[in-house]
Coordinates of C-alpha atoms and ligand atoms in Angstrom, one line a residue:
M1 CA 43.9 82.2 47.2
T2 CA 42.1 85.5 46.4
A3 CA 38.7 86.3 48.0
P4 CA 35.7 84.6 46.4
T5 CA 34.3 86.4 43.4
E6 CA 30.5 86.6 42.8
F7 CA 29.2 85.4 39.5
K8 CA 26.0 84.5 37.7
A9 CA 25.1 80.9 36.8
W10 CA 22.1 79.2 35.2
R11 CA 21.4 76.6 37.8
V12 CA 18.9 73.8 37.8
H13 CA 16.9 73.0 40.9
E14 CA 14.8 69.9 41.7
Q15 CA 11.5 70.2 43.4
D16 CA 9.1 67.3 43.8
G17 CA 10.5 65.6 40.8
H18 CA 10.3 68.8 38.6
Y19 CA 13.4 70.4 37.3
Q20 CA 13.7 74.2 36.6
G21 CA 16.6 76.3 35.6
A22 CA 17.1 79.9 36.6
E23 CA 19.8 82.5 37.0
Q24 CA 21.4 82.6 40.4
T25 CA 24.3 84.4 42.0
L26 CA 27.1 82.2 43.3
T27 CA 30.6 82.7 44.4
T28 CA 33.8 81.0 43.3
S29 CA 33.9 79.3 46.7
D30 CA 30.8 77.4 45.6
L31 CA 32.8 75.7 42.8
P32 CA 34.3 72.3 43.3
E33 CA 38.0 71.6 43.9
G34 CA 40.3 71.9 40.9
N35 CA 43.6 73.6 40.0
V36 CA 42.4 76.0 37.3
L37 CA 39.8 78.7 37.8
I38 CA 38.4 79.9 34.4
R39 CA 36.3 82.9 33.7
V40 CA 33.9 81.5 31.0
S41 CA 32.8 83.9 28.4
H42 CA 31.1 81.4 26.1
S43 CA 29.5 77.9 26.3
S44 CA 27.8 75.8 23.7
L45 CA 24.4 74.0 23.8
N46 CA 24.3 70.3 23.5
Y47 CA 21.7 67.5 23.7
K48 CA 23.4 66.3 26.9
D49 CA 22.8 69.7 28.5
A50 CA 19.1 69.4 27.8
L51 CA 19.2 66.0 29.5
S52 CA 21.0 67.4 32.5
A53 CA 18.6 70.4 32.7
S54 CA 15.6 68.1 32.6
G55 CA 16.7 65.8 35.4
N56 CA 18.2 62.9 33.5
K57 CA 20.0 61.1 36.4
G58 CA 22.2 59.2 33.9
V59 CA 23.8 62.5 33.1
T60 CA 23.5 64.4 36.4
R61 CA 23.0 62.6 39.7
S62 CA 22.2 65.5 42.1
Y63 CA 20.8 69.0 42.0
P64 CA 21.1 72.0 42.3
H65 CA 23.4 71.8 39.4
T66 CA 24.9 74.1 36.7
P67 CA 24.9 72.3 33.3
G68 CA 27.1 73.2 30.4
I69 CA 29.4 70.4 29.1
D70 CA 31.4 73.0 27.1
A71 CA 33.2 76.1 28.2
A72 CA 35.8 78.6 26.8
G73 CA 37.4 81.5 28.5
E74 CA 40.4 82.8 30.4
V75 CA 42.4 81.2 33.2
V76 CA 42.1 83.6 36.2
E77 CA 43.7 81.4 39.0
S78 CA 46.0 78.5 38.5
A79 CA 47.9 76.2 40.8
T80 CA 49.9 74.8 37.9
G81 CA 52.6 76.4 35.7
E82 CA 51.0 74.8 32.7
W83 CA 48.2 77.3 32.6
P84 CA 49.4 80.8 33.7
T85 CA 46.7 83.3 34.4
G86 CA 45.5 84.9 31.1
S87 CA 45.7 81.6 29.2
Q88 CA 42.8 81.2 26.8
V89 CA 41.5 77.7 27.1
I90 CA 38.7 75.3 25.9
V91 CA 37.2 72.7 28.2
T92 CA 34.8 70.0 26.8
G93 CA 33.7 66.7 28.2
Y94 CA 35.1 64.6 31.0
D95 CA 32.8 65.5 33.9
L96 CA 32.2 69.1 33.1
G97 CA 28.5 70.0 33.2
M98 CA 27.5 66.5 34.3
N99 CA 28.4 66.3 38.0
T100 CA 30.9 69.2 37.9
A101 CA 29.5 72.7 37.7
G102 CA 29.6 73.5 34.0
G103 CA 29.8 76.3 31.4
F104 CA 26.3 77.8 32.0
G105 CA 28.1 79.6 34.9
E106 CA 30.4 82.5 34.4
Y107 CA 33.2 80.6 36.2
I108 CA 34.3 77.0 36.4
R109 CA 37.0 75.3 38.4
V110 CA 38.5 72.1 36.8
P111 CA 41.6 69.9 36.8
A112 CA 44.4 71.3 34.6
D113 CA 44.3 68.2 32.4
W114 CA 40.8 69.0 31.1
C115 CA 42.1 72.2 29.4
I116 CA 43.1 72.6 25.8
P117 CA 44.9 75.7 24.6
M118 CA 42.8 78.0 22.3
P119 CA 44.0 77.4 18.7
G120 CA 45.7 80.4 17.1
G121 CA 43.3 82.7 15.3
W122 CA 40.3 81.6 17.4
N123 CA 38.5 83.2 20.2
A124 CA 36.2 81.7 22.8
R125 CA 33.1 82.2 20.7
T126 CA 34.6 80.5 17.7
A127 CA 35.6 77.5 19.8
M128 CA 32.1 77.3 21.3
I129 CA 30.5 77.4 17.8
Y130 CA 32.1 74.0 17.3
G131 CA 31.9 72.8 21.0
T132 CA 31.4 69.2 21.8
A133 CA 29.0 68.7 18.9
G134 CA 31.6 69.9 16.4
L135 CA 34.3 67.9 18.1
T136 CA 32.1 64.8 17.8
A137 CA 31.4 65.5 14.2
G138 CA 35.1 65.8 13.6
L139 CA 35.8 62.5 15.5
C140 CA 33.1 60.7 13.4
V141 CA 34.7 61.9 10.2
Q142 CA 38.2 61.1 11.4
K143 CA 37.1 57.5 12.1
L144 CA 35.7 57.2 8.6
L145 CA 38.9 58.5 7.1
T146 CA 41.0 56.1 9.3
M147 CA 38.9 53.2 7.9
G148 CA 39.8 54.3 4.4
A149 CA 36.7 56.3 3.4
R150 CA 37.3 58.2 0.2
P151 CA 35.0 60.5 -1.9
E152 CA 35.2 58.2 -5.0
Q153 CA 33.6 55.3 -3.1
G154 CA 30.2 57.0 -3.3
R155 CA 27.7 58.9 -1.3
V156 CA 28.0 59.5 2.5
A157 CA 24.8 59.8 4.6
V158 CA 24.5 62.0 7.7
S159 CA 21.4 61.3 9.9
G160 CA 20.0 63.9 12.3
A161 CA 21.6 66.2 9.7
S162 CA 20.1 69.5 10.9
G163 CA 21.3 68.9 14.5
A164 CA 24.4 70.3 16.1
V165 CA 26.6 67.3 15.3
G166 CA 24.9 66.5 12.0
S167 CA 25.2 70.0 10.5
V168 CA 29.0 70.2 11.2
A169 CA 29.4 66.7 9.8
V170 CA 27.6 67.8 6.6
E171 CA 29.8 70.8 6.1
L172 CA 33.1 69.0 7.0
L173 CA 32.4 66.0 4.7
T174 CA 31.6 68.4 1.9
T175 CA 34.8 70.4 2.5
L176 CA 36.7 67.1 2.3
G177 CA 35.2 66.4 -1.2
F178 CA 32.5 63.9 -0.2
D179 CA 29.1 63.7 -1.9
V180 CA 26.8 64.1 1.2
V181 CA 23.2 63.0 1.5
A182 CA 21.6 64.7 4.5
I183 CA 18.8 62.7 6.2
S184 CA 16.6 65.1 8.1
G185 CA 13.1 65.2 9.6
K186 CA 12.9 68.9 8.9
S187 CA 11.8 69.6 5.4
S188 CA 11.9 73.3 6.2
H189 CA 15.6 72.9 6.7
A190 CA 16.5 71.4 3.3
D191 CA 17.8 74.7 1.9
N192 CA 20.1 75.2 4.9
L193 CA 21.5 71.7 4.5
K194 CA 22.1 72.3 0.8
A195 CA 23.8 75.6 1.7
L196 CA 26.1 73.6 4.0
G197 CA 27.0 71.4 1.0
A198 CA 24.6 68.5 1.0
T199 CA 23.9 67.4 -2.6
D200 CA 20.7 65.7 -1.6
V201 CA 18.3 66.1 1.4
V202 CA 16.0 63.2 2.1
G203 CA 13.4 62.7 4.8
R204 CA 13.7 60.4 7.8
E205 CA 11.4 57.9 6.1
T206 CA 14.5 56.8 4.2
L207 CA 15.4 55.0 7.4
A208 CA 11.9 53.7 8.2
E209 CA 11.8 50.2 9.7
E210 CA 12.0 47.4 7.0
K211 CA 11.4 43.8 7.6
K212 CA 14.3 42.7 5.2
P213 CA 17.7 42.2 6.9
L214 CA 19.5 43.8 4.0
V215 CA 18.3 46.3 1.3
K216 CA 20.0 47.8 -1.8
P217 CA 23.3 49.4 -0.6
V218 CA 23.1 53.1 -1.5
F219 CA 25.7 54.7 0.8
A220 CA 29.4 54.2 0.8
N221 CA 29.7 55.4 4.4
A222 CA 27.7 57.3 7.0
V223 CA 27.7 59.4 10.1
D224 CA 24.8 58.5 12.4
T225 CA 23.8 60.9 15.2
V226 CA 20.5 59.3 16.1
G227 CA 21.0 55.6 17.0
G228 CA 17.9 53.4 17.5
S229 CA 16.0 51.8 14.6
P230 CA 17.2 54.4 12.0
L231 CA 20.8 53.3 12.7
A232 CA 19.7 49.6 12.2
E233 CA 18.2 50.6 8.8
L234 CA 21.2 52.6 7.8
L235 CA 23.5 49.6 8.4
K236 CA 21.4 47.7 5.8
Q237 CA 22.0 50.4 3.2
I238 CA 25.8 50.5 3.4
Q239 CA 27.9 49.3 0.5
P240 CA 30.3 46.4 1.1
G241 CA 33.4 47.5 3.1
G242 CA 31.7 50.7 4.2
S243 CA 31.6 52.2 7.6
V244 CA 29.1 54.0 9.9
S245 CA 30.3 56.3 12.7
C246 CA 27.8 56.1 15.5
C247 CA 27.7 58.8 18.2
G248 CA 24.1 59.5 19.3
L249 CA 20.9 58.2 20.7
V250 CA 18.1 60.7 20.1
A251 CA 16.0 58.0 18.4
G252 CA 16.8 55.6 21.2
P253 CA 19.7 53.7 22.8
G254 CA 18.6 50.3 21.6
L255 CA 20.0 48.7 18.5
Q256 CA 18.2 45.7 17.0
T257 CA 20.0 44.4 14.0
T258 CA 21.2 41.2 12.4
V259 CA 24.8 40.4 11.8
L260 CA 24.2 40.2 8.0
P261 CA 25.5 43.8 7.2
F262 CA 28.7 42.8 9.1
I263 CA 29.3 39.3 7.8
L264 CA 27.9 39.5 4.3
R265 CA 29.0 43.1 3.4
G266 CA 31.9 43.7 5.8
V267 CA 30.3 46.8 7.1
N268 CA 32.0 48.5 10.1
L269 CA 30.2 50.1 12.9
L270 CA 32.5 52.6 14.6
G271 CA 31.7 53.9 18.0
V272 CA 32.6 57.6 18.8
D273 CA 33.1 59.0 22.2
S274 CA 34.1 62.7 22.6
V275 CA 34.0 62.8 26.3
E276 CA 36.5 60.5 28.0
I277 CA 39.1 60.2 25.1
P278 CA 42.6 61.3 25.8
L279 CA 43.1 65.1 25.7
A280 CA 45.6 64.7 22.8
E281 CA 42.9 63.2 20.6
K282 CA 40.6 66.1 21.3
H283 CA 43.5 68.6 20.7
A284 CA 44.3 67.0 17.3
I285 CA 40.7 67.6 16.1
W286 CA 40.5 71.2 17.4
K287 CA 43.7 72.0 15.5
K288 CA 42.1 70.6 12.3
F289 CA 39.0 72.7 12.7
A290 CA 41.2 75.8 13.2
G291 CA 43.0 74.8 10.0
D292 CA 42.0 72.8 6.9
W293 CA 38.7 71.5 8.5
A294 CA 37.3 75.0 9.1
C295 CA 33.5 75.2 8.6
P296 CA 32.9 78.8 7.7
K297 CA 29.2 78.3 7.0
T298 CA 28.6 76.8 10.4
E299 CA 30.5 79.6 11.9
A300 CA 28.5 82.2 10.0
S301 CA 25.1 80.7 10.8
A302 CA 25.7 80.1 14.6
R303 CA 23.1 81.6 16.8
D304 CA 24.1 83.5 20.0
I305 CA 21.8 83.5 23.1
G306 CA 22.0 84.8 26.7
R307 CA 21.3 82.9 29.9
A308 CA 17.6 84.1 29.8
E309 CA 17.1 82.1 26.6
L310 CA 18.6 78.9 27.8
D311 CA 15.3 77.3 29.0
S312 CA 13.5 77.5 25.7
A313 CA 16.7 76.6 23.7
L314 CA 17.2 73.5 25.8
K315 CA 13.6 72.4 25.5
A316 CA 13.9 72.6 21.7
F317 CA 16.7 70.0 21.8
L318 CA 14.5 67.6 23.7
K319 CA 11.7 68.0 21.1
G320 CA 14.2 67.4 18.2
E321 CA 13.4 70.9 17.1
S322 CA 16.9 72.5 17.5
S323 CA 19.0 73.1 14.5
G324 CA 22.6 74.2 13.8
K325 CA 24.9 75.6 16.5
V326 CA 23.7 77.6 19.5
V327 CA 26.3 79.5 21.5
L328 CA 25.8 80.8 25.0
D329 CA 27.4 84.3 25.4
H330 CA 27.6 85.2 29.1
R331 CA 28.0 88.9 28.2
R332 CA 24.5 89.1 26.7
Ligands
NDP1 P1 20.5 67.8 18.2 O1 19.3 67.7 19.0 O2 21.1 69.1 17.8 O3 20.4 67.0 16.9 C1 19.8 65.7 16.8 C2 19.0 65.7 15.5 O4 18.5 64.4 15.3 C3 17.7 66.6 15.5 O5 18.0 67.9 15.1 C4 16.9 65.9 14.4 O6 17.5 66.2 13.2 C5 17.2 64.4 14.7 N1 16.2 63.7 15.5 C6 15.7 64.2 16.7 N2 14.9 63.3 17.2 C7 14.9 62.2 16.4 C8 14.2 61.0 16.3 N3 13.3 60.6 17.3 N4 14.4 60.1 15.3 C9 15.3 60.5 14.3 N5 16.0 61.6 14.3 C10 15.8 62.5 15.3 O7 21.6 66.9 19.0 P2 23.2 66.9 18.8 O8 23.4 67.0 17.3 O9 23.9 67.8 19.7 O10 23.5 65.4 19.3 C11 23.1 64.3 18.5 C12 23.3 63.0 19.3 O11 24.7 62.8 19.5 C13 22.7 63.1 20.7 O12 22.2 61.8 21.1 C14 23.9 63.4 21.6 O13 23.7 62.9 22.9 C15 25.0 62.6 20.9 N6 26.3 63.1 21.2 C16 27.2 62.2 21.5 C17 28.5 62.6 21.8 C18 29.5 61.5 22.0 O14 30.6 61.8 22.5 N7 29.3 60.3 21.6 C19 28.9 64.0 21.8 C20 27.8 64.9 21.4 C21 26.6 64.5 21.1 P3 16.6 66.2 11.8 O15 15.4 66.9 12.1 O16 17.5 66.9 10.8 O17 16.3 64.7 11.5

């Protein structure tokens, strides 16, 4: 083992029930056990990072802690032949950034079986433009396709459309030929959503609470990133045999519905987890994004920030004000 290396990390401290992140100097000996040490050049911002940074104990049990559920960079020490030094890798999910020091530090140490090889033609920044949010959008779309979703069935709704997951879902579904209706609370963002390919942008009031257990079915399928009562309303608006991929909870973790959409219209509610699924499933989606599923508009519109801007960028997530993809560049 080589001597510990000093590095910078954006670390969250707890004091009297308050949580504050700040840049700190650590050494690689501060990192947890693991058989691969990675020099992280880029990470990606996710809603879960905002929860970790604000003291959500369901995400992070103890502090000080370095958030960052995504990381991409170069293997610099390896106890396994699978990842020789110099390998370019992506790490997303599992425990990274939750209770294992994450990608908001310039180094991470993780188990070898959390790593995915960087797809050909990509660099760390490209991978982190997609990040967990992109991966999740890809998994949502994959589930719809597996259930037989096809463009000719009708319009596909995406809720939380301006967010990190929603915006990739909008572009990907458009690329695959679907007619996408973006549901968004940000009227100022309508042009951006149309630029990503949405044919229509409607306000969140489309999913305002209704007393009726079923309403006119207007969407063939949907990707829901918000959960809560908007998801319950969306289920009432799905055509017979259609599906809704469900991945998020920004509007709340509760789901109060009747069984009517399921038993009278055969609607499918498809759960999506991007964190604990087998590595091979993640790898399959990454390869698609590096190929036919590329989202060039998302790539072109991603915003790069440095560690000094993390605090305000994470707070925007909690207020539902974030939009598109935000990449952390440790070299800034
Ligand atoms: P973002 O904050 O980037 O996007 C969420 C979007 O939802 C917002 O931009 C906003 O979009 C909309 N929104 C925010 N608050 C509300 C509200 N109260 N009611 C209705 N809509 C709201 O988050 P992400 O896209 O990164 O993540 C979305 C969700 O997916 C989160 O809950 C996250 O935890 C979850 N997630 C789950 C994963 C999994 O593996 N299952 C992986 C990754 C994320 P607009 O203004 O356009 O309406």
